[in-house]
Coordinates of N, CA and C in Angstrom, one line a residue:
Chain Y
M1 N 0.9 -1.2 0.0 CA 0.0 0.0 0.0 C 0.8 1.3 0.0
S2 N 0.6 2.0 -1.0 CA 1.5 3.4 -1.0 C 1.1 4.3 0.1
K3 N 2.3 4.9 0.7 CA 2.1 5.7 1.8 C 3.0 7.1 1.8
H4 N 3.8 7.1 0.9 CA 4.8 8.2 0.8 C 4.2 9.6 1.1
K5 N 3.1 9.9 0.5 CA 2.3 11.3 0.5 C 1.4 11.6 1.7
R6 N 1.2 10.5 2.5 CA 0.2 10.5 3.4 C 0.2 11.7 4.2
P7 N 1.4 12.0 4.7 CA 1.5 13.3 5.6 C 1.1 14.6 4.7
E8 N 1.2 14.7 3.5 CA 0.8 15.8 2.8 C -0.5 15.8 2.6
V9 N -1.2 14.6 2.3 CA -2.6 14.4 2.2 C -3.4 14.8 3.4
D10 N -3.0 14.6 4.6 CA -3.3 14.9 6.0 C -3.3 16.4 6.1
A11 N -2.0 17.0 5.8 CA -1.8 18.4 6.0 C -2.9 19.2 5.0
R12 N -3.1 18.7 3.8 CA -4.2 19.3 3.0 C -5.6 19.2 3.5
L13 N -6.0 18.0 4.2 CA -7.3 17.9 4.7 C -7.5 18.7 5.9
S14 N -6.4 19.0 6.8 CA -6.5 19.8 7.9 C -6.7 21.2 7.4
K15 N -6.0 21.7 6.4 CA -6.5 23.1 5.9 C -7.9 23.2 5.4
I16 N -8.3 22.2 4.8 CA -9.5 22.2 4.2 C -10.8 22.4 5.4
E17 N -10.3 21.4 6.4 CA -11.3 21.4 7.6 C -11.4 22.9 8.1
G18 N -10.2 23.4 8.2 CA -10.3 25.0 8.6 C -11.1 26.0 7.8
H19 N -10.7 25.6 6.4 CA -11.5 26.4 5.4 C -13.0 26.3 5.7
V20 N -13.5 25.2 5.8 CA -15.0 25.0 5.9 C -15.5 25.5 7.2
R21 N -14.6 25.4 8.3 CA -15.0 26.1 9.4 C -15.1 27.7 9.4
A22 N -14.1 28.2 8.5 CA -14.2 29.6 8.2 C -15.3 30.1 7.5
I23 N -15.9 29.2 6.4 CA -17.0 29.5 5.7 C -18.1 29.5 6.6
R24 N -18.4 28.6 7.6 CA -19.4 28.7 8.6 C -19.5 29.8 9.3
K25 N -18.3 30.4 9.6 CA -18.2 31.8 10.5 C -18.7 32.9 9.5
M26 N -18.5 32.7 8.1 CA -19.0 33.7 7.1 C -20.5 33.8 7.2
I27 N -21.0 32.6 7.5 CA -22.7 32.5 7.4 C -23.1 33.3 8.7
Q28 N -22.4 33.1 10.0 CA -22.9 33.9 11.1 C -22.6 35.1 10.9
E29 N -21.6 35.6 10.1 CA -21.4 37.0 10.0 C -22.2 37.8 8.9
D30 N -22.9 36.9 8.4 CA -24.2 37.4 7.4 C -23.4 37.9 6.1
R31 N -22.3 37.3 5.6 CA -21.6 37.5 4.4 C -22.6 37.1 3.1
T32 N -22.5 37.8 2.1 CA -23.4 37.5 0.9 C -23.1 36.1 0.4
Y33 N -24.2 35.6 -0.2 CA -24.0 34.2 -0.8 C -23.0 34.1 -1.9
P34 N -22.9 35.2 -2.7 CA -21.8 34.9 -3.9 C -20.4 34.9 -3.1
E35 N -20.0 35.5 -2.0 CA -18.8 35.5 -1.3 C -18.7 34.0 -0.7
I36 N -19.9 33.5 -0.2 CA -19.9 32.1 0.5 C -19.6 31.0 -0.8
V37 N -20.2 31.2 -1.8 CA -20.2 30.0 -2.9 C -18.7 30.1 -3.5
H38 N -18.1 31.5 -3.5 CA -16.8 31.5 -3.9 C -15.6 30.7 -3.1
Q39 N -16.0 30.7 -1.8 CA -15.1 29.9 -0.9 C -15.5 28.5 -1.0
V40 N -16.8 28.1 -1.1 CA -17.1 26.6 -1.3 C -16.6 26.2 -2.6
A41 N -16.4 26.9 -3.5 CA -15.9 26.4 -5.0 C -14.5 26.3 -4.8
A42 N -13.7 27.2 -3.8 CA -12.3 26.8 -3.7 C -12.0 25.7 -2.8
V43 N -12.8 25.4 -1.7 CA -12.7 24.0 -1.0 C -13.0 22.8 -2.1
R44 N -13.9 23.1 -3.0 CA -14.0 21.8 -3.9 C -12.8 21.6 -4.7
A45 N -12.1 22.9 -5.0 CA -10.9 22.9 -5.9 C -9.8 22.1 -5.0
S46 N -9.8 22.5 -3.7 CA -8.7 21.9 -2.8 C -9.0 20.4 -2.7
L47 N -10.2 19.8 -2.7 CA -10.3 18.4 -2.6 C -9.7 17.8 -3.9
D48 N -10.0 18.4 -5.1 CA -9.4 17.8 -6.2 C -7.9 17.7 -6.0
G49 N -7.4 18.8 -5.4 CA -6.0 18.7 -5.3 C -5.5 17.5 -4.4
V50 N -6.3 17.1 -3.3 CA -6.1 16.1 -2.6 C -6.0 14.8 -3.4
I51 N -7.0 14.7 -4.2 CA -7.1 13.5 -5.1 C -5.9 13.4 -6.1
E52 N -5.4 14.6 -6.5 CA -4.2 14.6 -7.4 C -3.0 14.0 -6.7
V53 N -2.7 14.4 -5.4 CA -1.7 14.0 -4.7 C -1.8 12.5 -4.5
I54 N -2.9 11.9 -4.2 CA -3.1 10.5 -3.9 C -2.8 9.7 -5.2
V55 N -3.4 10.2 -6.3 CA -3.2 9.5 -7.7 C -1.7 9.6 -8.1
D56 N -0.9 10.8 -7.7 CA 0.5 10.8 -7.8 C 1.3 9.8 -7.1
D57 N 0.9 9.7 -5.9 CA 1.5 8.9 -4.8 C 1.5 7.3 -5.5
L58 N 0.1 6.9 -5.9 CA -0.1 5.6 -6.4 C 0.7 5.4 -7.6
I59 N 0.9 6.4 -8.5 CA 1.6 6.2 -9.8 C 3.2 6.2 -9.4
E60 N 3.7 6.9 -8.6 CA 5.1 6.8 -8.0 C 5.2 5.6 -7.5
D61 N 4.5 4.9 -6.8 CA 4.6 3.7 -6.1 C 4.8 2.5 -7.2
C62 N 3.8 2.7 -8.1 CA 3.8 1.8 -9.2 C 5.0 1.7 -9.9
A63 N 5.6 2.8 -10.3 CA 6.9 3.1 -11.2 C 8.0 2.2 -10.4
A64 N 7.9 2.7 -8.9 CA 9.1 2.3 -8.1 C 9.1 0.8 -8.1
S65 N 7.9 0.2 -7.9 CA 7.6 -1.3 -7.7 C 8.2 -2.0 -9.0
A66 N 7.7 -1.5 -10.2 CA 8.0 -2.0 -11.5 C 9.7 -1.9 -11.7
K67 N 10.2 -0.9 -11.4 CA 11.8 -0.8 -11.4 C 12.4 -1.8 -10.7
K68 N 11.9 -2.1 -9.4 CA 12.4 -3.2 -8.6 C 12.2 -4.6 -9.1
G69 N 11.1 -4.6 -10.2 CA 10.8 -6.0 -10.7 C 9.8 -6.6 -9.8
N70 N 9.1 -5.8 -9.0 CA 8.2 -6.4 -8.0 C 6.5 -6.4 -8.8
F71 N 5.7 -7.0 -8.4 CA 4.3 -7.0 -8.9 C 3.8 -5.8 -8.7
I72 N 3.1 -5.2 -9.5 CA 2.3 -3.9 -9.6 C 0.8 -4.0 -9.5
S73 N 0.3 -5.2 -9.5 CA -1.0 -5.5 -9.8 C -1.9 -4.8 -8.6
D74 N -1.5 -4.9 -7.3 CA -2.3 -4.2 -6.2 C -2.4 -2.9 -6.4
T75 N -1.2 -2.1 -6.8 CA -1.3 -0.6 -6.9 C -2.1 -0.3 -8.1
V76 N -1.9 -1.1 -9.3 CA -2.9 -0.8 -10.4 C -4.4 -1.0 -10.0
L77 N -4.7 -1.9 -9.1 CA -6.1 -2.0 -8.7 C -6.5 -0.8 -7.9
E78 N -5.5 -0.3 -7.1 CA -5.8 0.8 -6.2 C -6.1 1.9 -7.1
L79 N -5.3 2.2 -8.0 CA -5.5 3.2 -9.1 C -6.9 3.0 -9.7
Q80 N -7.1 1.9 -10.2 CA -8.6 1.8 -10.9 C -9.7 2.0 -10.1
Q81 N -9.6 1.7 -8.6 CA -10.6 2.0 -7.9 C -10.7 3.5 -7.5
V82 N -9.5 4.3 -7.6 CA -9.6 5.7 -7.2 C -10.3 6.3 -8.4
V83 N -9.9 6.0 -9.5 CA -10.4 6.6 -10.8 C -11.9 6.4 -10.8
A84 N -12.3 5.1 -10.4 CA -13.8 4.8 -10.6 C -14.6 5.7 -9.7
S85 N -14.0 6.2 -8.5 CA -14.7 6.9 -7.4 C -14.8 8.4 -8.0
I86 N -13.9 9.0 -8.7 CA -14.0 10.3 -9.1 C -14.7 10.5 -10.5
R87 N -14.9 9.4 -11.0 CA -15.6 9.6 -12.4 C -17.0 10.4 -12.3
Chain O
M1 N -30.9 41.0 0.6 CA -30.2 39.7 0.6 C -31.1 38.4 1.1
S2 N -30.8 37.5 0.3 CA -31.5 36.2 0.6 C -31.1 35.5 1.8
K3 N -31.9 34.9 2.9 CA -31.4 34.3 4.0 C -32.0 33.2 4.5
H4 N -33.3 32.8 3.8 CA -34.2 32.0 4.4 C -33.5 30.6 4.7
K5 N -32.6 30.1 3.8 CA -32.1 28.7 3.9 C -30.6 28.7 4.5
R6 N -30.2 29.9 5.2 CA -28.9 30.1 5.9 C -28.7 29.0 6.7
P7 N -29.8 28.5 7.7 CA -29.5 27.4 8.7 C -29.3 26.1 8.0
E8 N -30.0 26.0 7.1 CA -29.6 24.8 6.3 C -28.3 24.6 5.7
V9 N -27.9 25.7 5.2 CA -26.5 25.9 4.5 C -25.3 25.5 5.7
D10 N -25.7 26.2 6.9 CA -24.8 26.1 7.9 C -24.8 24.6 8.5
A11 N -26.0 23.9 8.6 CA -26.1 22.5 8.9 C -25.3 21.6 8.1
R12 N -25.4 21.7 6.7 CA -24.8 21.0 5.7 C -23.2 21.2 5.9
L13 N -22.7 22.4 6.1 CA -21.3 22.8 6.3 C -20.7 22.0 7.4
S14 N -21.6 22.2 8.5 CA -21.3 21.5 9.9 C -21.0 20.0 9.4
K15 N -21.9 19.4 8.7 CA -21.6 17.8 8.6 C -20.5 17.7 7.7
I16 N -20.2 18.5 6.8 CA -19.1 18.6 5.8 C -17.8 18.5 6.6
E17 N -17.7 19.4 7.6 CA -16.4 19.7 8.5 C -16.4 18.3 9.1
G18 N -17.2 17.7 10.0 CA -17.2 16.6 10.5 C -16.7 15.3 9.6
H19 N -17.1 15.4 8.4 CA -16.8 14.4 7.3 C -15.3 14.5 7.1
V20 N -14.9 15.8 6.9 CA -13.4 15.9 6.7 C -12.5 15.5 7.7
R21 N -13.0 15.7 9.0 CA -12.4 15.4 10.1 C -12.1 13.8 10.3
A22 N -13.4 13.1 9.9 CA -13.4 11.6 9.9 C -12.5 11.0 8.8
I23 N -12.2 11.8 7.5 CA -11.3 11.3 6.6 C -9.9 11.4 7.0
R24 N -9.6 12.4 7.8 CA -8.4 12.5 8.5 C -8.0 11.3 9.5
K25 N -9.0 11.1 10.3 CA -8.7 9.9 11.2 C -8.6 8.7 10.2
M26 N -9.2 8.5 9.3 CA -8.9 7.4 8.2 C -7.5 7.3 7.8
I27 N -6.9 8.5 7.6 CA -5.5 8.5 7.3 C -4.6 8.0 8.5
Q28 N -4.9 8.5 9.6 CA -4.2 7.8 10.9 C -4.3 6.4 11.0
E29 N -5.5 5.9 10.6 CA -5.9 4.5 10.7 C -5.3 3.8 9.5
D30 N -4.5 4.3 8.7 CA -3.8 3.6 7.7 C -5.0 3.0 6.5
R31 N -6.0 3.5 6.5 CA -7.1 3.0 5.5 C -6.7 3.1 4.1
T32 N -7.0 2.4 3.1 CA -6.6 2.4 1.9 C -6.9 3.7 1.0
Y33 N -6.1 4.1 0.1 CA -6.3 5.3 -0.5 C -7.7 5.3 -1.3
P34 N -8.0 4.0 -2.1 CA -9.4 3.9 -2.6 C -10.6 4.2 -1.6
E35 N -10.5 3.9 -0.4 CA -11.4 4.3 0.5 C -11.5 5.5 0.9
I36 N -10.1 6.3 0.9 CA -10.1 7.6 1.4 C -10.8 8.6 0.1
V37 N -10.4 8.1 -1.1 CA -10.8 8.9 -2.2 C -12.5 8.9 -2.5
H38 N -12.9 7.8 -2.1 CA -14.3 7.5 -2.1 C -15.0 8.7 -1.2
Q39 N -14.4 8.8 -0.1 CA -15.0 9.7 0.9 C -14.8 11.2 0.4
V40 N -13.5 11.4 0.0 CA -13.2 12.8 -0.5 C -14.3 13.1 -1.6
A41 N -14.5 12.1 -2.6 CA -15.4 12.4 -3.5 C -16.9 12.7 -3.0
A42 N -17.4 12.0 -1.8 CA -18.7 12.4 -1.4 C -18.6 13.6 -0.6
V43 N -17.6 14.0 0.0 CA -17.5 15.5 0.4 C -17.7 16.3 -0.8
R44 N -17.1 16.3 -1.8 CA -17.1 17.1 -3.0 C -18.7 17.1 -3.5
A45 N -19.4 16.0 -3.5 CA -20.8 16.0 -3.8 C -21.6 16.8 -2.9
S46 N -21.2 16.7 -1.6 CA -21.9 17.5 -0.4 C -21.8 18.8 -0.7
L47 N -20.7 19.4 -1.1 CA -20.4 20.8 -1.4 C -21.2 21.2 -2.6
D48 N -21.4 20.4 -3.7 CA -22.3 20.7 -4.7 C -23.7 20.8 -4.2
G49 N -24.1 20.2 -3.2 CA -25.4 20.2 -2.6 C -25.6 21.5 -1.9
V50 N -24.4 22.1 -1.2 CA -24.5 23.4 -0.6 C -24.9 24.5 -1.6
I51 N -24.1 24.5 -2.6 CA -24.3 25.2 -3.7 C -25.8 25.4 -4.3
E52 N -26.0 24.0 -4.4 CA -27.7 23.8 -4.9 C -28.8 24.5 -4.0
V53 N -28.5 24.4 -2.7 CA -29.3 25.2 -1.4 C -29.3 26.6 -1.7
I54 N -28.1 27.1 -1.8 CA -27.9 28.6 -2.0 C -28.5 28.9 -3.4
V55 N -28.6 28.4 -4.5 CA -29.0 28.9 -5.7 C -30.6 28.8 -5.7
D56 N -31.1 27.7 -4.8 CA -32.5 27.6 -4.6 C -33.1 28.8 -3.9
D57 N -32.4 29.1 -2.8 CA -32.7 30.3 -2.0 C -32.6 31.5 -2.7
L58 N -31.8 31.7 -3.6 CA -31.8 33.0 -4.5 C -32.8 32.9 -5.4
I59 N -33.2 31.9 -6.0 CA -34.2 31.8 -6.9 C -35.6 32.2 -6.3
E60 N -36.0 31.4 -5.2 CA -37.0 31.7 -4.4 C -37.2 33.1 -4.1
D61 N -36.1 33.7 -3.5 CA -36.2 35.2 -3.2 C -36.4 36.1 -4.3
C62 N -35.8 35.7 -5.5 CA -36.2 36.4 -6.7 C -37.6 36.3 -7.1
A63 N -38.2 35.1 -6.9 CA -39.6 34.8 -7.3 C -40.6 35.8 -6.3
A64 N -40.3 35.6 -5.1 CA -41.0 36.2 -4.1 C -41.2 37.6 -4.3
S65 N -39.8 38.3 -4.5 CA -39.8 39.8 -4.7 C -40.6 40.2 -6.0
A66 N -40.4 39.5 -7.0 CA -41.1 39.8 -8.3 C -42.7 39.7 -8.0
K67 N -43.1 38.6 -7.3 CA -44.6 38.8 -7.0 C -45.1 39.8 -6.2
K68 N -44.2 40.4 -5.3 CA -44.7 41.6 -4.6 C -44.3 42.9 -5.2
G69 N -43.9 42.8 -6.8 CA -43.6 43.7 -7.4 C -42.4 44.5 -7.1
N70 N -41.5 44.0 -6.2 CA -40.3 44.8 -5.9 C -39.1 44.7 -6.9
F71 N -38.2 45.4 -6.8 CA -37.0 45.1 -7.8 C -36.3 43.8 -7.4
I72 N -36.0 43.2 -8.5 CA -35.2 41.8 -8.5 C -33.6 42.0 -8.9
S73 N -33.3 43.3 -9.2 CA -31.8 43.2 -9.8 C -30.9 42.9 -8.8
D74 N -30.9 43.0 -7.6 CA -29.7 42.8 -6.7 C -29.7 41.3 -6.5
T75 N -30.9 40.7 -6.5 CA -30.9 39.1 -6.3 C -30.4 38.5 -7.7
V76 N -30.7 39.0 -8.8 CA -30.3 38.5 -10.1 C -28.6 38.8 -10.3
L77 N -28.1 39.8 -9.7 CA -26.9 40.0 -9.8 C -26.1 38.9 -8.7
E78 N -26.6 38.6 -7.6 CA -26.0 37.7 -6.7 C -26.1 36.3 -7.4
L79 N -27.1 35.9 -8.2 CA -27.2 34.6 -8.8 C -26.2 34.5 -9.9
Q80 N -25.9 35.7 -10.8 CA -25.0 35.7 -11.8 C -23.5 35.6 -11.2
Q81 N -23.3 36.1 -10.0 CA -22.1 36.0 -9.3 C -21.8 34.6 -8.9
V82 N -22.8 34.0 -8.3 CA -22.7 32.6 -7.9 C -22.4 31.7 -9.1
V83 N -23.3 31.8 -10.2 CA -23.0 30.9 -11.3 C -21.5 31.2 -11.8
A84 N -21.1 32.4 -11.8 CA -19.6 32.8 -12.3 C -18.7 31.9 -11.5
S85 N -18.9 31.9 -10.2 CA -18.0 31.1 -9.2 C -17.7 29.6 -9.6
I86 N -18.9 29.1 -10.0 CA -18.8 27.7 -9.9 C -18.7 27.0 -11.5
R87 N -18.6 28.2 -12.4 CA -18.4 27.6 -13.7 C -17.0 26.9 -13.9

């Protein structure tokens, strides 16, 4: 199982959690809907960034395993499952 | 400024915040990337749901104002700004 970029994935999710909390504060402060939606769209883009990091990690793992002559079928399966989730 | 559905928007964002926290816990628990991406994609769909609620609120506000014979230009502008953010 690929793990190399897990700390980066967690750091990004931590920022996203804080971002969502900040949007809730905007609601309490009666900020306009366009301002709120702008931030919601930014969080959505950040989630796409998390998925990109995970896909990168799996691809790098796949390449490293192949270089060592190891089986890559498990990592390829993980990649296929990831792609199926985001379609 | 439209406000009717703000409590629903906040309730949905509160759930999303908890969902992101739960995904971070999955990382600590060494769950697989496909499991994590499945949940990240679910959060992304929930964010789309938040935007739908906001657009609904603005459209209802627009219709109610028009029915009363009030100007709707402010709400229409808000709708245009929201659509520009999510394109």
